[in-house]
Each structure stands twice: as structure tokens, then as C-alpha cells.
């Protein structure tokens, strides 16, 4: 199967990051739970390393649930009604709504967890990497 970039294995960039586990791979690229990362940097990581970033807006949900349960619990809601968005969806919503988001250091996210989720269409054959982050802003 080929993705839009022409790559025959969509997760090849992720697999090439040194490390055996998602935690080790993410640590190699500077993603460690508890750190603050500018959204622009997370976007670059998602695009280059093919690690899906889930950006949460609700701190209670972000800190006290799992990614698998969140996907199951909120899958029937439209994306804009969920307590999280995949990062590239977040940027699309900002653009569609005509909102301005300052890139750079002013909008950051706290890294909460990293892991892998079973690919829903692969039946356990493939697991996709993810980063779970909580949206923060300098106030």
C-alpha cells in the first residue's frame, strides 16, 4: 500500500527512529512525558516522523483516561465536539474558522503519554504510534 507521499510503508520514518519501544523512539526525538513542546514543533514531528499527535483541550480527560478509551467513547461525536483533535485536524479547524494561531513559542502542549494504538482497519497486524498532549498557552 502506498501513502500520499509515495512511500510504500507509511510508518517507515517512525520505524527508522532509534529505539525499540514508542517511549524510546519518542525520547530520541525529544518527546518525553512532562515536557512542554511548541505546537509548531509537534506538527513538524507528526509530519516528518509519522507519529499522530492527539491534542487535548480538557485537562481532566487528558490526564485521567486512555487514548483507546477516548477513541471508543468519542468516536460517534463529530471531531469538533470531542475533547481532543488530531493535531493536523486542529490546524484545519483553526483555518476553517478563520482564527489566528500564533506559531512559534507562544502556544505549547504538555506531553502526557506516548504509545501505540491498534490500527482499526488492520485487525491487530499494525500498531500506529501516537503522542497524547494537552494544549497550553502562555497567559
PDB file of C-alpha atoms in Angstrom:
ATOM      1  CA  UNK A   1       0.000   0.000   0.000  1.00  0.00           C
ATOM      2  CA  UNK A   2       1.308   3.468  -0.893  1.00  0.00           C
ATOM      3  CA  UNK A   3       0.520   6.653   1.020  1.00  0.00           C
ATOM      4  CA  UNK A   4       0.153  10.144  -0.469  1.00  0.00           C
ATOM      5  CA  UNK A   5       3.913  10.751  -0.261  1.00  0.00           C
ATOM      6  CA  UNK A   6       4.568   7.711  -2.442  1.00  0.00           C
ATOM      7  CA  UNK A   7       6.014   5.744   0.470  1.00  0.00           C
ATOM      8  CA  UNK A   8       5.148   2.053   0.320  1.00  0.00           C
ATOM      9  CA  UNK A   9       5.275   1.814   4.107  1.00  0.00           C
ATOM     10  CA  UNK A  10       3.598   4.828   5.753  1.00  0.00           C
ATOM     11  CA  UNK A  11       5.348   4.229   9.097  1.00  0.00           C
ATOM     12  CA  UNK A  12       8.849   3.871   7.641  1.00  0.00           C
ATOM     13  CA  UNK A  13      10.052   7.248   9.059  1.00  0.00           C
ATOM     14  CA  UNK A  14       8.841   6.190  12.528  1.00  0.00           C
ATOM     15  CA  UNK A  15      10.414   2.741  12.285  1.00  0.00           C
ATOM     16  CA  UNK A  16      13.765   4.326  11.374  1.00  0.00           C
ATOM     17  CA  UNK A  17      13.922   6.290  14.655  1.00  0.00           C
ATOM     18  CA  UNK A  18      16.361   4.540  17.026  1.00  0.00           C
ATOM     19  CA  UNK A  19      14.662   2.677  19.877  1.00  0.00           C
ATOM     20  CA  UNK A  20      12.607  -0.455  20.456  1.00  0.00           C
ATOM     21  CA  UNK A  21       9.527   0.983  22.167  1.00  0.00           C
ATOM     22  CA  UNK A  22       7.400   4.068  21.399  1.00  0.00           C
ATOM     23  CA  UNK A  23       8.826   5.675  24.552  1.00  0.00           C
ATOM     24  CA  UNK A  24      12.409   5.073  23.460  1.00  0.00           C
ATOM     25  CA  UNK A  25      11.740   6.311  19.922  1.00  0.00           C
ATOM     26  CA  UNK A  26       9.991   9.451  21.177  1.00  0.00           C
ATOM     27  CA  UNK A  27      12.741  10.148  23.696  1.00  0.00           C
ATOM     28  CA  UNK A  28      15.250  10.000  20.836  1.00  0.00           C
ATOM     29  CA  UNK A  29      13.423  12.892  19.130  1.00  0.00           C
ATOM     30  CA  UNK A  30      12.911  14.878  22.346  1.00  0.00           C
ATOM     31  CA  UNK A  31       9.365  13.835  23.213  1.00  0.00           C
ATOM     32  CA  UNK A  32       9.239  12.941  26.902  1.00  0.00           C
ATOM     33  CA  UNK A  33       6.118  12.974  29.118  1.00  0.00           C
ATOM     34  CA  UNK A  34       6.021  16.100  31.260  1.00  0.00           C
ATOM     35  CA  UNK A  35       7.845  18.343  28.790  1.00  0.00           C
ATOM     36  CA  UNK A  36       6.335  21.349  27.053  1.00  0.00           C
ATOM     37  CA  UNK A  37       6.666  21.449  23.268  1.00  0.00           C
ATOM     38  CA  UNK A  38       5.566  24.251  20.914  1.00  0.00           C
ATOM     39  CA  UNK A  39       2.694  23.173  18.640  1.00  0.00           C
ATOM     40  CA  UNK A  40       4.756  24.048  15.594  1.00  0.00           C
ATOM     41  CA  UNK A  41       7.403  21.544  16.689  1.00  0.00           C
ATOM     42  CA  UNK A  42       4.778  18.854  17.325  1.00  0.00           C
ATOM     43  CA  UNK A  43       3.357  19.473  13.876  1.00  0.00           C
ATOM     44  CA  UNK A  44       6.795  19.029  12.332  1.00  0.00           C
ATOM     45  CA  UNK A  45       7.307  15.778  14.272  1.00  0.00           C
ATOM     46  CA  UNK A  46       3.929  14.456  13.156  1.00  0.00           C
ATOM     47  CA  UNK A  47       4.600  15.266   9.511  1.00  0.00           C
ATOM     48  CA  UNK A  48       8.202  14.025   9.428  1.00  0.00           C
ATOM     49  CA  UNK A  49       8.088  11.042  11.799  1.00  0.00           C
ATOM     50  CA  UNK A  50       4.508   9.900  11.101  1.00  0.00           C
ATOM     51  CA  UNK A  51       3.532   9.905  14.777  1.00  0.00           C
ATOM     52  CA  UNK A  52      -0.063  11.003  15.269  1.00  0.00           C
ATOM     53  CA  UNK A  53      -0.418  13.788  17.835  1.00  0.00           C
ATOM     54  CA  UNK A  54      -3.701  13.901  19.748  1.00  0.00           C
ATOM     55  CA  UNK A  55      -4.182  17.380  21.194  1.00  0.00           C
ATOM     56  CA  UNK A  56      -6.488  17.526  24.229  1.00  0.00           C
ATOM     57  CA  UNK A  57      -8.418  20.590  25.425  1.00  0.00           C
ATOM     58  CA  UNK A  58      -9.912  19.128  28.617  1.00  0.00           C
ATOM     59  CA  UNK A  59      -7.266  18.586  31.299  1.00  0.00           C
ATOM     60  CA  UNK A  60      -9.327  16.161  33.391  1.00  0.00           C
ATOM     61  CA  UNK A  61      -9.996  13.850  30.452  1.00  0.00           C
ATOM     62  CA  UNK A  62      -6.457  14.206  29.130  1.00  0.00           C
ATOM     63  CA  UNK A  63      -4.891  13.172  32.428  1.00  0.00           C
ATOM     64  CA  UNK A  64      -7.352  10.506  33.587  1.00  0.00           C
ATOM     65  CA  UNK A  65      -8.285   8.382  30.595  1.00  0.00           C
ATOM     66  CA  UNK A  66      -6.566   6.321  27.946  1.00  0.00           C
ATOM     67  CA  UNK A  67      -6.277   7.025  24.251  1.00  0.00           C
ATOM     68  CA  UNK A  68      -8.045   3.767  23.394  1.00  0.00           C
ATOM     69  CA  UNK A  69     -10.995   4.559  25.694  1.00  0.00           C
ATOM     70  CA  UNK A  70     -11.205   8.132  24.371  1.00  0.00           C
ATOM     71  CA  UNK A  71     -11.351   6.929  20.786  1.00  0.00           C
ATOM     72  CA  UNK A  72     -14.071   4.432  21.710  1.00  0.00           C
ATOM     73  CA  UNK A  73     -16.041   6.906  23.864  1.00  0.00           C
ATOM     74  CA  UNK A  74     -15.976   9.848  21.450  1.00  0.00           C
ATOM     75  CA  UNK A  75     -15.933   8.195  18.024  1.00  0.00           C
ATOM     76  CA  UNK A  76     -19.622   8.915  17.402  1.00  0.00           C
ATOM     77  CA  UNK A  77     -19.209  12.633  18.065  1.00  0.00           C
ATOM     78  CA  UNK A  78     -18.187  14.976  15.267  1.00  0.00           C
ATOM     79  CA  UNK A  79     -14.485  15.877  15.622  1.00  0.00           C
ATOM     80  CA  UNK A  80     -15.184  19.458  16.747  1.00  0.00           C
ATOM     81  CA  UNK A  81     -17.307  18.151  19.656  1.00  0.00           C
ATOM     82  CA  UNK A  82     -14.600  15.859  21.047  1.00  0.00           C
ATOM     83  CA  UNK A  83     -12.307  16.837  23.927  1.00  0.00           C
ATOM     84  CA  UNK A  84      -9.356  16.303  21.581  1.00  0.00           C
ATOM     85  CA  UNK A  85      -8.387  16.644  17.937  1.00  0.00           C
ATOM     86  CA  UNK A  86      -5.643  15.088  15.932  1.00  0.00           C
ATOM     87  CA  UNK A  87      -3.108  17.915  15.505  1.00  0.00           C
ATOM     88  CA  UNK A  88      -3.492  18.375  11.744  1.00  0.00           C
ATOM     89  CA  UNK A  89      -7.294  18.448  12.196  1.00  0.00           C
ATOM     90  CA  UNK A  90      -6.773  21.136  14.839  1.00  0.00           C
ATOM     91  CA  UNK A  91      -4.865  23.281  12.344  1.00  0.00           C
ATOM     92  CA  UNK A  92      -7.594  22.713   9.717  1.00  0.00           C
ATOM     93  CA  UNK A  93     -10.314  23.806  12.177  1.00  0.00           C
ATOM     94  CA  UNK A  94      -8.321  26.935  13.058  1.00  0.00           C
ATOM     95  CA  UNK A  95      -8.035  27.742   9.354  1.00  0.00           C
ATOM     96  CA  UNK A  96     -11.695  26.947   8.551  1.00  0.00           C
ATOM     97  CA  UNK A  97     -12.929  29.116  11.424  1.00  0.00           C
ATOM     98  CA  UNK A  98     -10.715  31.994  10.337  1.00  0.00           C
ATOM     99  CA  UNK A  99      -8.921  32.040  13.671  1.00  0.00           C
ATOM    100  CA  UNK A 100      -5.322  33.059  14.146  1.00  0.00           C
ATOM    101  CA  UNK A 101      -2.919  30.782  15.905  1.00  0.00           C
ATOM    102  CA  UNK A 102       0.456  32.212  16.671  1.00  0.00           C
ATOM    103  CA  UNK A 103       3.122  29.742  15.657  1.00  0.00           C
ATOM    104  CA  UNK A 104       6.383  29.681  17.455  1.00  0.00           C
ATOM    105  CA  UNK A 105       6.796  29.500  21.186  1.00  0.00           C
ATOM    106  CA  UNK A 106       3.532  31.092  22.349  1.00  0.00           C
ATOM    107  CA  UNK A 107       1.287  28.027  22.018  1.00  0.00           C
ATOM    108  CA  UNK A 108       2.596  24.836  23.553  1.00  0.00           C
ATOM    109  CA  UNK A 109       1.393  21.438  24.638  1.00  0.00           C
ATOM    110  CA  UNK A 110       2.417  19.302  27.571  1.00  0.00           C
ATOM    111  CA  UNK A 111       3.387  15.793  26.526  1.00  0.00           C
ATOM    112  CA  UNK A 112       1.296  13.391  28.610  1.00  0.00           C
ATOM    113  CA  UNK A 113       1.950   9.958  27.143  1.00  0.00           C
ATOM    114  CA  UNK A 114       3.264   8.211  24.081  1.00  0.00           C
ATOM    115  CA  UNK A 115       2.282   4.809  22.803  1.00  0.00           C
ATOM    116  CA  UNK A 116       0.835   2.759  20.004  1.00  0.00           C
ATOM    117  CA  UNK A 117      -2.773   2.117  19.036  1.00  0.00           C
ATOM    118  CA  UNK A 118      -4.027  -0.869  17.111  1.00  0.00           C
ATOM    119  CA  UNK A 119      -4.789   0.174  13.550  1.00  0.00           C
ATOM    120  CA  UNK A 120      -8.609  -0.112  13.342  1.00  0.00           C
ATOM    121  CA  UNK A 121      -8.610  -1.447   9.797  1.00  0.00           C
ATOM    122  CA  UNK A 122      -5.660  -3.835  10.236  1.00  0.00           C
ATOM    123  CA  UNK A 123      -7.102  -6.155  12.876  1.00  0.00           C
ATOM    124  CA  UNK A 124      -4.036  -6.138  15.118  1.00  0.00           C
ATOM    125  CA  UNK A 125      -1.498  -6.538  12.338  1.00  0.00           C
ATOM    126  CA  UNK A 126      -0.184  -2.987  12.722  1.00  0.00           C
ATOM    127  CA  UNK A 127       0.072  -0.570  15.605  1.00  0.00           C
ATOM    128  CA  UNK A 128       0.293   3.164  14.925  1.00  0.00           C
ATOM    129  CA  UNK A 129       2.397   5.448  17.142  1.00  0.00           C
ATOM    130  CA  UNK A 130       0.827   8.391  18.932  1.00  0.00           C
ATOM    131  CA  UNK A 131       1.639  11.282  21.231  1.00  0.00           C
ATOM    132  CA  UNK A 132      -1.010  12.456  23.703  1.00  0.00           C
ATOM    133  CA  UNK A 133      -0.629  16.148  24.570  1.00  0.00           C
ATOM    134  CA  UNK A 134      -2.560  18.798  26.487  1.00  0.00           C
ATOM    135  CA  UNK A 135      -2.946  22.220  24.861  1.00  0.00           C
ATOM    136  CA  UNK A 136      -1.466  25.046  26.912  1.00  0.00           C
ATOM    137  CA  UNK A 137      -0.983  28.719  26.206  1.00  0.00           C
ATOM    138  CA  UNK A 138       1.123  31.461  27.705  1.00  0.00           C
ATOM    139  CA  UNK A 139      -1.156  33.748  29.614  1.00  0.00           C
TER     140      UNK A 139
END
